[in-house]
Amino acid sequence: MNLLLNPLFLSIAAPFAVAVAILCGLPQRWSKRLAYLGFGLPALIALWCWANFPANNGAEYAWFVRASTGLEGFGISLALGLNGVSLPLFVLAGLVGLAAGLYAIRSTAERTKLYLMLLLFMQAGLMGIFASEDIFFLYFFHELALIPTFIMVGIWGGRDRNYAAMKMTIYLTVGAMLSLLGLIAIYVKSGANTFDLMALREAVAAQPIAATAQKYAFGLLLAGFGILVSLWPFHTWAPLGYGAAPSSAAMLHAGVLKKFGLYGLIQVALPLLPDAARAHSQILTVLALGNVLVIGLITIAQRDLKQMIGYSSVMHMGYAFLGLVCFSTLGTGGVVLLMVAHGLSVALMFLLATSIHDRTQTFDLADMGGLAQKTPVLAAFFVAATLAGIGLPGFANFWGELTIFVALWNVSPWVAAAAIAGVVISAIYGLRAVARVFFGSPTPALNGVMAANPPADLSWGEKIPALILLIALLVVGFWPKSISTPLNAALTAPVATAKTAIP
Amino acid sequence: MNIDYSLFFRAMQPESLLIEAALAIIILDLTVMRRKDLSARLNVASLVGALAVALAAVLALRNGAMGEILNGVLNLDTLAVATRVGVLGLTLLVLGIGTGGARIRNPAEYVVIVLCAAVGFMLMASAQQLLLVFLALELASLSLYVLAGFDKSRPESAEAGLKYFLFGGMAAAFLLFGFSLLYGLTGTLDLPGMSVVMAATGFHPMLAVAMVMILVGFGYKAAAAPFHLWAPDAYQGAPAPAAAFIASASKLAGFVLFTRLLWGSASQGQMLGATPGWVPVVWLLAGASMLVGNLAALAQSNVRRLLAYSAIAHAGALLLGVIASGRSGPGPLFFYLTTYGIATAGAFGVFHVLENQGGAQKLKDLAGLHRRSPLLAGCLMVFILSLAGVPPLSGFFGKFAVFAAALSPAGLGSPTGWLAVFAIAMSAVGLYYYLLILKEALVRPAAAGATAVKVPAAAALTLVAAAGLTLIFGMFPSLLLRWF
């Protein structure tokens, strides 16, 4: 009974139950009504948890509950709980899920019921990822969220959806399998014979995993998680997939699901495999700089708005990896802040890009222009999202990037300088996109489209999800302490073991 | 030699019930149903058969693990009970998907032979004496040969039956030769007695010969590379329910029997698994099967052949499970076998419905299935994703359990661990061809003129039940694993 009343369990069960109800043949009207509940309840629970998170919680898990799965022989049990690291991401999953859900319920996608059902399954998986304390279920919920993405890209995708769905599926499944192998390696090699994260940490604190075992386990996890987070040069699935994905799926995947890999590195790999993490830090630094600089330059060259957002999201993941290789509380904390901020802003960008497409019938930047006169509110939102992406003060992204840069400076000023150059790059492509889409004069082709179909400004169905994301960005931007206090408490314990500079 | 016949009769209740039902079906078909049309005869025969199978499963469960019967000729331990119930469940599935097929010309005989094969599988699960092992194996195999050639309207079916029979007959000869060598070496036919003698005398060169013979025989029967050549043709030509039976229940019983020969049961010591050289050979077969199966499947354009090569690949993973079960017990292997059987049989069921509605077996004939029949497309998606090992479906947990068993406790420090890593890499390859099926079914638009697919009620019910089981076992694997 304890489990059924647990808020974390409810946040997973609510979208799952609604999805199952739709699967069992709920009529269209009721599907939409219940979908509000399926997306709304997790968001409300997430906000409630955020408000009521115990201060000075330390590394403990709040709202912890453990349920038997009958798999204790394998060391697996369904254990849910939130600590300071998972709380911000849990809130992120709730809010982006709500925004993506509202946008999908109001959208005119054909076969809405199936679409909503897949999104709800995905939402259940997303809430489960960040609420799981058991690393088997961490992986399990990730896959539950991942599979619907492929199907959604395949059925509702845009251009190249066939190729995009195939490529995305193969890349991400290989990534997931490699990381599963790494998790099993930890399970086998820790000697604890359990997937329970707290038990694993205790076992490792008493008796660290042998050096060679650490090395290959971390290598597997880094390769697997790296593919999932689109670490350069394993990123090629991301722009293509996001370019083809329907908007709500892109919002949920780029905004939340992609953070799974980073989350796994922070919660599992760094605390359990500290020595191997340090040994891999040099190569990881090089690859992450590749993300920031190489992908940054490629982003500038993009002509397609959605591809550009996809590449920019790959680029920002470079900052996150750079924060990790600092091996300091500041750096890792910055990564979590950036994950939240980037999740909110990239979801907002994908939402607005689809709204722009609805009005111009194109994603090609060269075919747009002058939209600000017709749709001032859309323009204002887009400018705000762009500024957030660049990392202007006042938005959450600023704090994430700033803390990462400061942490990097402590480690190596050269790397920090190279990373800061990325800010200039993101300013170039961001502001150029704003100029191309909203200012200047419309192309003749666009004039034709707009004459046939005069563009209206944002409707409430688009405004409300956008507002949810923007307000969250601003709240964290003006009050970062709401996230950083529990984060700090949680991080000071585990990361302390790996607190050294890059060799 | 004090034999308790009442115990024996009670233990054999499920098997005798199936034989009685088979006789009843023939009598019914020759008297009451004689003038009815084919589909009515098939439906009645399948219904009687299904009822008998369900009842037999209840009896098998109620009798439970009875231990040794007839002074150890049979051993009904938990693995035997679980395998019996699993075989009966898969038989039910095969009977369910077989209904509504217009092609079968002798429906009563078809059901009867399915029941006979099921009896063979059940005996294979519990036999502890080489003679009975061989008899059970041949009862099942001969039934399957007939089933593979049952569709008299298509020459491919006859080809499948003949090929399967020739390869199978040769495999049986190898197996029998291996068994006779074992008998000559140990002087006994009982598996427990054999393990005692082998432990006492130690290694003998002839034991290696017997081992190779038995491995060749089982390799053929399980379609492990390089003995897999019959499988694609048999899977392609046989009637879909027969192919489903060959791929599911036959695999389950065969691998359980193989595990017993290698590792014995919990009460007795190790059997042939203790022979030096045995594990490396199985290791090689497993690796070769995974490599050949997965790579060859990439090139297939016929869905049945594709599933055949995927079955070869799965046979490799199952052999890995056989190796691992020496240390970790048969639980993971059994879970893999059962869930793989359900998913494969289900996929063949979907193809059966499609083929009956005039579709051919080409991959591109699946195009637009999500429009033509959302039910079939949804079920197919569950089965294929489960075969690919994607959570939360049961195929994932089967793979997870087998790989985890293979990796512990030595991790990558042992050849078994390396094989597990290879298996994981190969399942990434597998994902690609499974996705090709799903791409056709879920993404491609239907060809012009394609009509909606009508799914017979019994087949629909069976497929939904199979998909549901795939999902439930994936979410709650302990439902199966708690037996072990």
PDB file of C-alpha atoms in Angstrom, chain B residues 97-304:
ATOM      1  CA  ILE B  97      -3.077 -19.445 -34.691  1.00  0.00           C
ATOM      2  CA  GLY B  98      -3.783 -22.451 -36.885  1.00  0.00           C
ATOM      3  CA  THR B  99      -7.531 -21.906 -36.922  1.00  0.00           C
ATOM      4  CA  GLY B 100      -9.073 -20.167 -39.869  1.00  0.00           C
ATOM      5  CA  GLY B 101      -6.504 -21.507 -42.301  1.00  0.00           C
ATOM      6  CA  ALA B 102      -8.101 -22.675 -45.532  1.00  0.00           C
ATOM      7  CA  ARG B 103      -5.106 -24.630 -46.750  1.00  0.00           C
ATOM      8  CA  ILE B 104      -5.082 -27.666 -44.499  1.00  0.00           C
ATOM      9  CA  ARG B 105      -6.812 -30.591 -46.181  1.00  0.00           C
ATOM     10  CA  ASN B 106      -6.895 -33.060 -43.303  1.00  0.00           C
ATOM     11  CA  PRO B 107      -7.692 -30.879 -40.305  1.00  0.00           C
ATOM     12  CA  ALA B 108      -8.289 -33.636 -37.752  1.00  0.00           C
ATOM     13  CA  GLU B 109      -5.034 -35.396 -38.577  1.00  0.00           C
ATOM     14  CA  TYR B 110      -3.214 -32.093 -38.323  1.00  0.00           C
ATOM     15  CA  VAL B 111      -4.437 -31.500 -34.770  1.00  0.00           C
ATOM     16  CA  VAL B 112      -3.735 -35.114 -33.824  1.00  0.00           C
ATOM     17  CA  ILE B 113      -0.143 -34.862 -34.991  1.00  0.00           C
ATOM     18  CA  VAL B 114       0.336 -31.612 -33.124  1.00  0.00           C
ATOM     19  CA  LEU B 115      -0.837 -33.392 -29.972  1.00  0.00           C
ATOM     20  CA  CYS B 116       1.498 -36.325 -30.611  1.00  0.00           C
ATOM     21  CA  ALA B 117       4.428 -33.953 -30.985  1.00  0.00           C
ATOM     22  CA  ALA B 118       3.423 -32.279 -27.729  1.00  0.00           C
ATOM     23  CA  VAL B 119       3.506 -35.660 -25.971  1.00  0.00           C
ATOM     24  CA  GLY B 120       6.994 -36.206 -27.343  1.00  0.00           C
ATOM     25  CA  PHE B 121       8.145 -32.817 -26.068  1.00  0.00           C
ATOM     26  CA  MET B 122       6.699 -33.478 -22.634  1.00  0.00           C
ATOM     27  CA  LEU B 123       8.477 -36.798 -22.350  1.00  0.00           C
ATOM     28  CA  MET B 124      11.716 -35.195 -23.492  1.00  0.00           C
ATOM     29  CA  ALA B 125      11.393 -32.809 -20.557  1.00  0.00           C
ATOM     30  CA  SER B 126      11.304 -35.537 -17.963  1.00  0.00           C
ATOM     31  CA  ALA B 127      13.090 -38.551 -19.460  1.00  0.00           C
ATOM     32  CA  GLN B 128      16.113 -39.794 -17.515  1.00  0.00           C
ATOM     33  CA  GLN B 129      16.996 -42.834 -19.561  1.00  0.00           C
ATOM     34  CA  LEU B 130      18.693 -42.703 -22.932  1.00  0.00           C
ATOM     35  CA  LEU B 131      16.253 -45.085 -24.625  1.00  0.00           C
ATOM     36  CA  LEU B 132      13.275 -43.054 -23.521  1.00  0.00           C
ATOM     37  CA  VAL B 133      15.112 -39.874 -24.434  1.00  0.00           C
ATOM     38  CA  PHE B 134      15.576 -41.148 -27.956  1.00  0.00           C
ATOM     39  CA  LEU B 135      12.024 -42.441 -28.279  1.00  0.00           C
ATOM     40  CA  ALA B 136      10.568 -39.153 -27.075  1.00  0.00           C
ATOM     41  CA  LEU B 137      12.824 -37.214 -29.400  1.00  0.00           C
ATOM     42  CA  GLU B 138      11.817 -39.324 -32.376  1.00  0.00           C
ATOM     43  CA  LEU B 139       8.117 -39.200 -31.536  1.00  0.00           C
ATOM     44  CA  ALA B 140       8.369 -35.425 -31.578  1.00  0.00           C
ATOM     45  CA  SER B 141      10.629 -35.252 -34.634  1.00  0.00           C
ATOM     46  CA  LEU B 142       8.587 -37.601 -36.806  1.00  0.00           C
ATOM     47  CA  SER B 143       5.460 -35.632 -35.965  1.00  0.00           C
ATOM     48  CA  LEU B 144       7.205 -32.423 -36.946  1.00  0.00           C
ATOM     49  CA  TYR B 145       8.380 -33.852 -40.280  1.00  0.00           C
ATOM     50  CA  VAL B 146       4.792 -34.688 -41.135  1.00  0.00           C
ATOM     51  CA  LEU B 147       3.612 -31.265 -40.016  1.00  0.00           C
ATOM     52  CA  ALA B 148       6.222 -29.523 -42.161  1.00  0.00           C
ATOM     53  CA  GLY B 149       4.943 -31.317 -45.244  1.00  0.00           C
ATOM     54  CA  PHE B 150       1.281 -31.018 -44.353  1.00  0.00           C
ATOM     55  CA  ASP B 151       0.265 -28.424 -46.920  1.00  0.00           C
ATOM     56  CA  LYS B 152      -0.262 -30.682 -49.902  1.00  0.00           C
ATOM     57  CA  SER B 153      -1.288 -27.850 -52.188  1.00  0.00           C
ATOM     58  CA  ARG B 154       2.189 -26.315 -52.234  1.00  0.00           C
ATOM     59  CA  PRO B 155       5.335 -28.037 -53.483  1.00  0.00           C
ATOM     60  CA  GLU B 156       7.409 -25.888 -51.102  1.00  0.00           C
ATOM     61  CA  SER B 157       5.747 -27.623 -48.196  1.00  0.00           C
ATOM     62  CA  ALA B 158       6.721 -31.040 -49.504  1.00  0.00           C
ATOM     63  CA  GLU B 159      10.251 -29.775 -50.044  1.00  0.00           C
ATOM     64  CA  ALA B 160      10.342 -28.474 -46.485  1.00  0.00           C
ATOM     65  CA  GLY B 161       9.071 -31.766 -45.120  1.00  0.00           C
ATOM     66  CA  LEU B 162      11.555 -33.818 -47.108  1.00  0.00           C
ATOM     67  CA  LYS B 163      14.531 -31.619 -46.271  1.00  0.00           C
ATOM     68  CA  TYR B 164      13.651 -31.508 -42.621  1.00  0.00           C
ATOM     69  CA  PHE B 165      13.163 -35.274 -42.607  1.00  0.00           C
ATOM     70  CA  LEU B 166      16.475 -36.084 -44.306  1.00  0.00           C
ATOM     71  CA  PHE B 167      18.511 -33.770 -42.105  1.00  0.00           C
ATOM     72  CA  GLY B 168      16.597 -34.821 -39.011  1.00  0.00           C
ATOM     73  CA  GLY B 169      17.001 -38.511 -39.795  1.00  0.00           C
ATOM     74  CA  MET B 170      20.728 -38.093 -40.149  1.00  0.00           C
ATOM     75  CA  ALA B 171      20.871 -36.151 -36.904  1.00  0.00           C
ATOM     76  CA  ALA B 172      18.978 -38.943 -35.185  1.00  0.00           C
ATOM     77  CA  ALA B 173      21.520 -41.459 -36.464  1.00  0.00           C
ATOM     78  CA  PHE B 174      24.396 -39.382 -35.082  1.00  0.00           C
ATOM     79  CA  LEU B 175      22.616 -38.991 -31.791  1.00  0.00           C
ATOM     80  CA  LEU B 176      21.871 -42.686 -31.504  1.00  0.00           C
ATOM     81  CA  PHE B 177      25.475 -43.537 -32.267  1.00  0.00           C
ATOM     82  CA  GLY B 178      26.601 -41.145 -29.549  1.00  0.00           C
ATOM     83  CA  PHE B 179      24.138 -42.661 -27.099  1.00  0.00           C
ATOM     84  CA  SER B 180      25.314 -46.175 -27.894  1.00  0.00           C
ATOM     85  CA  LEU B 181      28.917 -45.156 -27.255  1.00  0.00           C
ATOM     86  CA  LEU B 182      27.868 -43.684 -23.927  1.00  0.00           C
ATOM     87  CA  TYR B 183      26.115 -46.911 -23.075  1.00  0.00           C
ATOM     88  CA  GLY B 184      29.157 -48.929 -24.038  1.00  0.00           C
ATOM     89  CA  LEU B 185      31.432 -46.770 -21.921  1.00  0.00           C
ATOM     90  CA  THR B 186      29.324 -46.698 -18.796  1.00  0.00           C
ATOM     91  CA  GLY B 187      27.267 -49.865 -18.996  1.00  0.00           C
ATOM     92  CA  THR B 188      24.054 -48.096 -18.065  1.00  0.00           C
ATOM     93  CA  LEU B 189      21.272 -46.177 -19.776  1.00  0.00           C
ATOM     94  CA  ASP B 190      20.199 -44.123 -16.775  1.00  0.00           C
ATOM     95  CA  LEU B 191      21.538 -40.610 -16.736  1.00  0.00           C
ATOM     96  CA  PRO B 192      22.107 -40.498 -12.950  1.00  0.00           C
ATOM     97  CA  GLY B 193      23.908 -43.858 -13.017  1.00  0.00           C
ATOM     98  CA  MET B 194      25.962 -42.666 -15.946  1.00  0.00           C
ATOM     99  CA  SER B 195      27.159 -39.591 -14.097  1.00  0.00           C
ATOM    100  CA  VAL B 196      28.279 -41.773 -11.192  1.00  0.00           C
ATOM    101  CA  VAL B 197      30.267 -44.090 -13.476  1.00  0.00           C
ATOM    102  CA  MET B 198      31.781 -41.168 -15.379  1.00  0.00           C
ATOM    103  CA  ALA B 199      32.837 -39.439 -12.184  1.00  0.00           C
ATOM    104  CA  ALA B 200      34.491 -42.685 -11.020  1.00  0.00           C
ATOM    105  CA  THR B 201      36.328 -43.651 -14.226  1.00  0.00           C
ATOM    106  CA  GLY B 202      37.325 -40.183 -15.372  1.00  0.00           C
ATOM    107  CA  PHE B 203      38.018 -39.195 -18.966  1.00  0.00           C
ATOM    108  CA  HIS B 204      38.100 -41.747 -21.761  1.00  0.00           C
ATOM    109  CA  PRO B 205      38.940 -40.909 -25.400  1.00  0.00           C
ATOM    110  CA  MET B 206      35.762 -42.589 -26.622  1.00  0.00           C
ATOM    111  CA  LEU B 207      33.842 -40.161 -24.462  1.00  0.00           C
ATOM    112  CA  ALA B 208      35.077 -37.384 -26.723  1.00  0.00           C
ATOM    113  CA  VAL B 209      33.780 -39.271 -29.762  1.00  0.00           C
ATOM    114  CA  ALA B 210      30.403 -39.760 -28.113  1.00  0.00           C
ATOM    115  CA  MET B 211      30.388 -36.094 -27.225  1.00  0.00           C
ATOM    116  CA  VAL B 212      31.015 -35.038 -30.817  1.00  0.00           C
ATOM    117  CA  MET B 213      28.300 -37.365 -32.109  1.00  0.00           C
ATOM    118  CA  ILE B 214      25.754 -36.048 -29.624  1.00  0.00           C
ATOM    119  CA  LEU B 215      26.709 -32.469 -30.359  1.00  0.00           C
ATOM    120  CA  VAL B 216      26.307 -32.973 -34.088  1.00  0.00           C
ATOM    121  CA  GLY B 217      22.911 -34.519 -33.517  1.00  0.00           C
ATOM    122  CA  PHE B 218      21.707 -31.747 -31.255  1.00  0.00           C
ATOM    123  CA  GLY B 219      23.291 -29.120 -33.463  1.00  0.00           C
ATOM    124  CA  TYR B 220      21.145 -30.320 -36.357  1.00  0.00           C
ATOM    125  CA  LYS B 221      17.991 -30.500 -34.292  1.00  0.00           C
ATOM    126  CA  ALA B 222      18.512 -27.066 -32.777  1.00  0.00           C
ATOM    127  CA  ALA B 223      19.572 -25.537 -36.115  1.00  0.00           C
ATOM    128  CA  ALA B 224      22.876 -24.288 -34.722  1.00  0.00           C
ATOM    129  CA  ALA B 225      25.515 -23.282 -37.253  1.00  0.00           C
ATOM    130  CA  PRO B 226      27.128 -25.022 -39.125  1.00  0.00           C
ATOM    131  CA  PHE B 227      24.246 -27.541 -39.027  1.00  0.00           C
ATOM    132  CA  HIS B 228      21.580 -24.954 -39.807  1.00  0.00           C
ATOM    133  CA  LEU B 229      21.112 -25.384 -43.545  1.00  0.00           C
ATOM    134  CA  TRP B 230      17.728 -27.093 -43.375  1.00  0.00           C
ATOM    135  CA  ALA B 231      16.124 -24.395 -41.244  1.00  0.00           C
ATOM    136  CA  PRO B 232      15.472 -21.580 -43.765  1.00  0.00           C
ATOM    137  CA  ASP B 233      13.863 -23.964 -46.253  1.00  0.00           C
ATOM    138  CA  ALA B 234      11.794 -25.710 -43.622  1.00  0.00           C
ATOM    139  CA  TYR B 235      10.617 -22.439 -42.080  1.00  0.00           C
ATOM    140  CA  GLN B 236       9.767 -21.063 -45.489  1.00  0.00           C
ATOM    141  CA  GLY B 237       7.917 -24.017 -46.896  1.00  0.00           C
ATOM    142  CA  ALA B 238       6.126 -25.487 -43.899  1.00  0.00           C
ATOM    143  CA  PRO B 239       2.620 -24.305 -43.042  1.00  0.00           C
ATOM    144  CA  ALA B 240       2.991 -21.306 -40.713  1.00  0.00           C
ATOM    145  CA  PRO B 241       1.622 -23.035 -37.575  1.00  0.00           C
ATOM    146  CA  ALA B 242       3.978 -25.968 -38.158  1.00  0.00           C
ATOM    147  CA  ALA B 243       6.900 -23.582 -38.552  1.00  0.00           C
ATOM    148  CA  ALA B 244       5.811 -21.857 -35.358  1.00  0.00           C
ATOM    149  CA  PHE B 245       5.775 -25.222 -33.594  1.00  0.00           C
ATOM    150  CA  ILE B 246       9.217 -26.142 -34.890  1.00  0.00           C
ATOM    151  CA  ALA B 247      10.573 -22.793 -33.751  1.00  0.00           C
ATOM    152  CA  SER B 248       8.952 -22.670 -30.323  1.00  0.00           C
ATOM    153  CA  ALA B 249       7.947 -25.829 -28.442  1.00  0.00           C
ATOM    154  CA  SER B 250      10.532 -27.996 -30.180  1.00  0.00           C
ATOM    155  CA  LYS B 251      13.293 -25.568 -29.191  1.00  0.00           C
ATOM    156  CA  LEU B 252      12.072 -25.445 -25.605  1.00  0.00           C
ATOM    157  CA  ALA B 253      11.996 -29.212 -25.130  1.00  0.00           C
ATOM    158  CA  GLY B 254      15.188 -29.794 -27.097  1.00  0.00           C
ATOM    159  CA  PHE B 255      17.286 -27.289 -25.196  1.00  0.00           C
ATOM    160  CA  VAL B 256      15.982 -28.472 -21.843  1.00  0.00           C
ATOM    161  CA  LEU B 257      16.954 -32.012 -22.762  1.00  0.00           C
ATOM    162  CA  PHE B 258      20.377 -30.850 -23.931  1.00  0.00           C
ATOM    163  CA  THR B 259      20.927 -28.991 -20.669  1.00  0.00           C
ATOM    164  CA  ARG B 260      20.049 -32.134 -18.749  1.00  0.00           C
ATOM    165  CA  LEU B 261      22.525 -34.205 -20.710  1.00  0.00           C
ATOM    166  CA  LEU B 262      25.225 -31.632 -20.007  1.00  0.00           C
ATOM    167  CA  TRP B 263      24.616 -30.656 -16.455  1.00  0.00           C
ATOM    168  CA  GLY B 264      22.252 -33.263 -15.028  1.00  0.00           C
ATOM    169  CA  SER B 265      19.508 -32.166 -12.665  1.00  0.00           C
ATOM    170  CA  ALA B 266      19.861 -30.545  -9.277  1.00  0.00           C
ATOM    171  CA  SER B 267      19.964 -33.812  -7.335  1.00  0.00           C
ATOM    172  CA  GLN B 268      22.616 -35.583  -9.375  1.00  0.00           C
ATOM    173  CA  GLY B 269      26.155 -34.576 -10.243  1.00  0.00           C
ATOM    174  CA  GLN B 270      27.334 -33.080 -13.490  1.00  0.00           C
ATOM    175  CA  MET B 271      26.799 -35.158 -16.591  1.00  0.00           C
ATOM    176  CA  LEU B 272      28.753 -34.723 -19.782  1.00  0.00           C
ATOM    177  CA  GLY B 273      29.406 -31.079 -18.930  1.00  0.00           C
ATOM    178  CA  ALA B 274      32.329 -32.236 -16.851  1.00  0.00           C
ATOM    179  CA  THR B 275      34.009 -33.811 -19.891  1.00  0.00           C
ATOM    180  CA  PRO B 276      36.967 -31.705 -20.985  1.00  0.00           C
ATOM    181  CA  GLY B 277      36.521 -30.100 -24.376  1.00  0.00           C
ATOM    182  CA  TRP B 278      32.746 -30.097 -24.241  1.00  0.00           C
ATOM    183  CA  VAL B 279      32.211 -26.474 -23.259  1.00  0.00           C
ATOM    184  CA  PRO B 280      34.644 -25.044 -25.861  1.00  0.00           C
ATOM    185  CA  VAL B 281      32.863 -26.907 -28.656  1.00  0.00           C
ATOM    186  CA  VAL B 282      29.469 -25.635 -27.535  1.00  0.00           C
ATOM    187  CA  TRP B 283      31.084 -22.211 -27.259  1.00  0.00           C
ATOM    188  CA  LEU B 284      32.184 -22.404 -30.882  1.00  0.00           C
ATOM    189  CA  LEU B 285      28.754 -23.557 -32.044  1.00  0.00           C
ATOM    190  CA  ALA B 286      27.137 -20.678 -30.153  1.00  0.00           C
ATOM    191  CA  GLY B 287      29.486 -18.081 -31.615  1.00  0.00           C
ATOM    192  CA  ALA B 288      29.125 -19.451 -35.137  1.00  0.00           C
ATOM    193  CA  SER B 289      25.332 -19.523 -34.871  1.00  0.00           C
ATOM    194  CA  MET B 290      25.135 -15.938 -33.715  1.00  0.00           C
ATOM    195  CA  LEU B 291      27.481 -14.790 -36.462  1.00  0.00           C
ATOM    196  CA  VAL B 292      25.913 -16.744 -39.316  1.00  0.00           C
ATOM    197  CA  GLY B 293      22.324 -16.229 -38.213  1.00  0.00           C
ATOM    198  CA  ASN B 294      22.555 -12.501 -37.718  1.00  0.00           C
ATOM    199  CA  LEU B 295      24.600 -11.741 -40.817  1.00  0.00           C
ATOM    200  CA  ALA B 296      22.592 -13.966 -43.142  1.00  0.00           C
ATOM    201  CA  ALA B 297      19.326 -12.546 -41.839  1.00  0.00           C
ATOM    202  CA  LEU B 298      20.381  -9.103 -43.042  1.00  0.00           C
ATOM    203  CA  ALA B 299      20.150 -10.216 -46.653  1.00  0.00           C
ATOM    204  CA  GLN B 300      16.699 -11.826 -46.545  1.00  0.00           C
ATOM    205  CA  SER B 301      13.682 -10.469 -48.370  1.00  0.00           C
ATOM    206  CA  ASN B 302      11.354 -13.270 -47.300  1.00  0.00           C
ATOM    207  CA  VAL B 303       9.988 -12.812 -43.785  1.00  0.00           C
ATOM    208  CA  ARG B 304       9.899 -16.517 -43.035  1.00  0.00           C
TER     209      ARG B 304
END
